[in-house]
Tab-separated table of C-alpha atoms in Angstrom:
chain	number	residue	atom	x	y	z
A	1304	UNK	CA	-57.472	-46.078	37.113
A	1305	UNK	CA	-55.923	-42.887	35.990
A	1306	UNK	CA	-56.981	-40.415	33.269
A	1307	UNK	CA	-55.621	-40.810	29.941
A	1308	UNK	CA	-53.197	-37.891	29.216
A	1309	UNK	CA	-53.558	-37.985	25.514
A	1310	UNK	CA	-56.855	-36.191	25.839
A	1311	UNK	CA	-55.682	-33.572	28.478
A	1312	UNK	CA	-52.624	-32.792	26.010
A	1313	UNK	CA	-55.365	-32.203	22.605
A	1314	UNK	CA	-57.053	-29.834	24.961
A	1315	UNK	CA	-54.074	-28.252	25.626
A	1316	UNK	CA	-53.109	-28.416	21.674
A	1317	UNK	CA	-56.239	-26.663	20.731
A	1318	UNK	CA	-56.133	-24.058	23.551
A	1319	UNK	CA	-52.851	-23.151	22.189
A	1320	UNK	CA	-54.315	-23.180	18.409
A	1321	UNK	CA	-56.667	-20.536	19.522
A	1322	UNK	CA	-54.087	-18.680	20.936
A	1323	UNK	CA	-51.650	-18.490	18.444
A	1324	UNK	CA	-54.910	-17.371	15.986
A	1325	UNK	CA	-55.777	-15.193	18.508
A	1326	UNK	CA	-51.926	-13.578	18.352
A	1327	UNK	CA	-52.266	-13.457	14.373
A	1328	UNK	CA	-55.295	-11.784	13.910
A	1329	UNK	CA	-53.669	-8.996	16.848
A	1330	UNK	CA	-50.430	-8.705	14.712
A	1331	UNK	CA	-52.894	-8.352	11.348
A	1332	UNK	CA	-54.707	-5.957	13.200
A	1333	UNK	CA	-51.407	-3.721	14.312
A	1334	UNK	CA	-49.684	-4.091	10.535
A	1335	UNK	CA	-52.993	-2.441	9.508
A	1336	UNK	CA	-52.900	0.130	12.065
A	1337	UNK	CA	-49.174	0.891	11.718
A	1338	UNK	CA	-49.094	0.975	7.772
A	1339	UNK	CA	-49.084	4.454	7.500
A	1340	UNK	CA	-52.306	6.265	5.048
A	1341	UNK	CA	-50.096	8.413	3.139
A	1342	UNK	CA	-48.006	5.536	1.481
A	1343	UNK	CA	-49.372	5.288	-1.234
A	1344	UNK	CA	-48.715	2.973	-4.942
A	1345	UNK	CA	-47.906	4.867	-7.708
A	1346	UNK	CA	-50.164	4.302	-10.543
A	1347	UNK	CA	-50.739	5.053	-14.451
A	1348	UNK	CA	-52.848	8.397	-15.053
A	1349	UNK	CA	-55.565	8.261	-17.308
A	1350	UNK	CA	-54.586	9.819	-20.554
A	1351	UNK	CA	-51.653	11.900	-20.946
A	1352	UNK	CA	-52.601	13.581	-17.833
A	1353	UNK	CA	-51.557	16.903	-15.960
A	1354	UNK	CA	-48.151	17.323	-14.897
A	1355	UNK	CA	-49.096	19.016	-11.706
A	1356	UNK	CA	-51.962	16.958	-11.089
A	1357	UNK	CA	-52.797	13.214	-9.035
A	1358	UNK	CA	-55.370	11.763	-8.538
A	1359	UNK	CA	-56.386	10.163	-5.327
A	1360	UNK	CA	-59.481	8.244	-4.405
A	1361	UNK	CA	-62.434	10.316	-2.763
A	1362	UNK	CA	-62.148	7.865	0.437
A	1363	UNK	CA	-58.214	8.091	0.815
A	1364	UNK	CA	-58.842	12.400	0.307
A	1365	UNK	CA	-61.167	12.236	3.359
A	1366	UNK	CA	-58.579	9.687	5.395
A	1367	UNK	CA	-56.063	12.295	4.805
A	1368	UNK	CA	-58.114	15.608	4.645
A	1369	UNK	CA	-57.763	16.453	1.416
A	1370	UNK	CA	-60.186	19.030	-0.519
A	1371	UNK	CA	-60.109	19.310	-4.078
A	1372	UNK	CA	-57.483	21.208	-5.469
A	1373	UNK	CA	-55.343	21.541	-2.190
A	1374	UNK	CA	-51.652	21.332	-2.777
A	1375	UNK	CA	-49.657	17.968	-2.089
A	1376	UNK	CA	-46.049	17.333	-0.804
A	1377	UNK	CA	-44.911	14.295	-2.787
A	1378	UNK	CA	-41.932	12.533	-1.838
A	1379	UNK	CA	-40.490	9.377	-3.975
A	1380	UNK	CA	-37.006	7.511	-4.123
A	1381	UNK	CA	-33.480	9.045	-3.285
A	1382	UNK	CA	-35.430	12.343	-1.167
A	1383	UNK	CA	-36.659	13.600	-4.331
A	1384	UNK	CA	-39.892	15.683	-3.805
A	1385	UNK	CA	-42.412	17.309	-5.521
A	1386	UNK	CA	-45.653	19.421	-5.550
A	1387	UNK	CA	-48.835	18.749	-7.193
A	1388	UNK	CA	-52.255	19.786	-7.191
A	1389	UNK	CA	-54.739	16.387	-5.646
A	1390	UNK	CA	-57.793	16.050	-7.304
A	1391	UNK	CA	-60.346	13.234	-6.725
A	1392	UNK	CA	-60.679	10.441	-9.086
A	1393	UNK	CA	-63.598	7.240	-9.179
A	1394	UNK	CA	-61.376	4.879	-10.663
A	1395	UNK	CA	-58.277	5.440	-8.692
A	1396	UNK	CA	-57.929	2.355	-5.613
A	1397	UNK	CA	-57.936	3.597	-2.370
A	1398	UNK	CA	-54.228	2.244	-1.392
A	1399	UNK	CA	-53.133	4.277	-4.952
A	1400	UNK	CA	-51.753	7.390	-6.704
A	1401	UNK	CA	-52.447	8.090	-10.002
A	1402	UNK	CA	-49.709	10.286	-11.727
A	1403	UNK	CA	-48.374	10.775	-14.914
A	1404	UNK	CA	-45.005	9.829	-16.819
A	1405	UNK	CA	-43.271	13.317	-15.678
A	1406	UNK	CA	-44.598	13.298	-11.901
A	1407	UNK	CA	-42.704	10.282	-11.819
A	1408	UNK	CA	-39.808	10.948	-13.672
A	1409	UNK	CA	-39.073	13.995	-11.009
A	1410	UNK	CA	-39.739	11.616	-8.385
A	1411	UNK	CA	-37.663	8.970	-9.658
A	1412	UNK	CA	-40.081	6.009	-9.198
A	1413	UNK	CA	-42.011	4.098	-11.661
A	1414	UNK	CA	-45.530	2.147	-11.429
A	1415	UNK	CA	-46.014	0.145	-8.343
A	1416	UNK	CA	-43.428	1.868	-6.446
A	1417	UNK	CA	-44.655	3.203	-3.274
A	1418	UNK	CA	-44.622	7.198	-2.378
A	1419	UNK	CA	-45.717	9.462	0.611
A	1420	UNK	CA	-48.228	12.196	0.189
A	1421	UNK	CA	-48.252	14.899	2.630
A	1422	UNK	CA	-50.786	18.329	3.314
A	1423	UNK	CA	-48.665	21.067	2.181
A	1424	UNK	CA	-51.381	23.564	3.841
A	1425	UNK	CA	-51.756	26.766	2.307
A	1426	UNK	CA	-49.140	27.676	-0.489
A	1427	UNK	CA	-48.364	31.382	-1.044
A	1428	UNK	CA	-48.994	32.569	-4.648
A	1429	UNK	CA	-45.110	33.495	-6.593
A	1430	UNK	CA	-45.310	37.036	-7.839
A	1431	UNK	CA	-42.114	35.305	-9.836
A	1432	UNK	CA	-40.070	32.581	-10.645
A	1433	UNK	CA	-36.935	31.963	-12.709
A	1434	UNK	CA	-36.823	28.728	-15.332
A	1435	UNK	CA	-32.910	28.698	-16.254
A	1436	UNK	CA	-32.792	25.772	-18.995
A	1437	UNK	CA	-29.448	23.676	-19.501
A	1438	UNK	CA	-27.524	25.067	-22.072
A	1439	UNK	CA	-27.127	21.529	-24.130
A	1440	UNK	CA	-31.231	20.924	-23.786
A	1441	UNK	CA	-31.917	24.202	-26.078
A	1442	UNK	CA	-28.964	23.622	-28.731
A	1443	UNK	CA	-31.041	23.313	-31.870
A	1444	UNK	CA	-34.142	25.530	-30.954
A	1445	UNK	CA	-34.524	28.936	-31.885
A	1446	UNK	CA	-37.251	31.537	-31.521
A	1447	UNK	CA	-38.723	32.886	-28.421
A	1448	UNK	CA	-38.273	29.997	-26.022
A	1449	UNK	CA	-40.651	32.223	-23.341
A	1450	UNK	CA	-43.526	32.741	-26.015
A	1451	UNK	CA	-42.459	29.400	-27.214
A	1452	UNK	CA	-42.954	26.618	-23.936
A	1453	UNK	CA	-42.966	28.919	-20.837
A	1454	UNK	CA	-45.904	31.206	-22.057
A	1455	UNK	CA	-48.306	28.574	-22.320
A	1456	UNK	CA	-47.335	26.352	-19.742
A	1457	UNK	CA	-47.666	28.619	-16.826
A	1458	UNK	CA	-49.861	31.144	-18.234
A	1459	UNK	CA	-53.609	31.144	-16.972
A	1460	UNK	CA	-52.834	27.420	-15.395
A	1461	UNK	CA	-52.505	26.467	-11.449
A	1462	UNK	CA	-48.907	25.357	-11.424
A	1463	UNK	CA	-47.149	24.397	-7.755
A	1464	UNK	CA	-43.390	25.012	-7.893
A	1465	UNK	CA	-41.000	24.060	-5.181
């Protein structure tokens, strides 16, 4: 008498199972490896926060080689950039960016949008800069608007400008 087929075809069903798992798990395994470690999720700061300051996890600052204080390229929605100042936080996820409300007004994202980070390297120090306001965002204020806002903004404090 002949074989039954039926249980050459389950072997063959199974074999092919353990393939197709087999392809999964590879395809998992190259999404991980392609997702690239300077996306990152924007996230709420603690507090009212810096506005030149994230905060990163201490594992993600040692995937990217990041030191305390080093100077970040951040880049959000419609190529709007900006520089901040990375600092390492406990609390913050690894796959997340903490930043404040004004970080990401400038980058034009908002929580759980995704940004990229980048290693500015070393930043040369601005012997000056010139803040030109818009002539309708100063109507009502008078005084000194240097000793007013600029003065203590800028003064004695580690401010990146781009």
């Amino acid at each position: 008498m002949s074989a039954d087929p039926t249980p050459l075809l389950a072997d063959q069903g199974d074999t092919a199972m353990a393939t197709d798992s087999k392809a999964a798990d590879k395809d998992a395994v190259l999404r991980e490896k392609k997702r690239s470690p300077n996306r990152l999720i924007v996230d709420e700061s603690h507090g009212d926060g810096d506005n030149s300051v994230i905060m990163l996890s201490l594992a993600k600052m040692e995937e990217l080689n990041l030191f305390r204080g080093d100077t970040v390229l951040i880049k959000g929605k419609k190529r709007k950039e900006t520089v901040c100042v990375a600092i390492m936080d406990e609390q913050t996820e690894d796959n997340k960016i903490r930043m404040n409300k004004v970080v990401r007004r400038n980058l034009r994202v908002k929580l759980g949008d995704v940004v990229s980070l980048h290693n500015t390297g070393e930043v040369p120090y601005g012997k000056a800069i010139h803040v030109l306001p818009y002539d309708d965002s100063i109507q009502g204020i008078s005084g000194n608007l240097f000793e007013t806002y600029l003065k203590p903004y800028f003064q004695e404090a580690y401010r990146p400008v781009k």
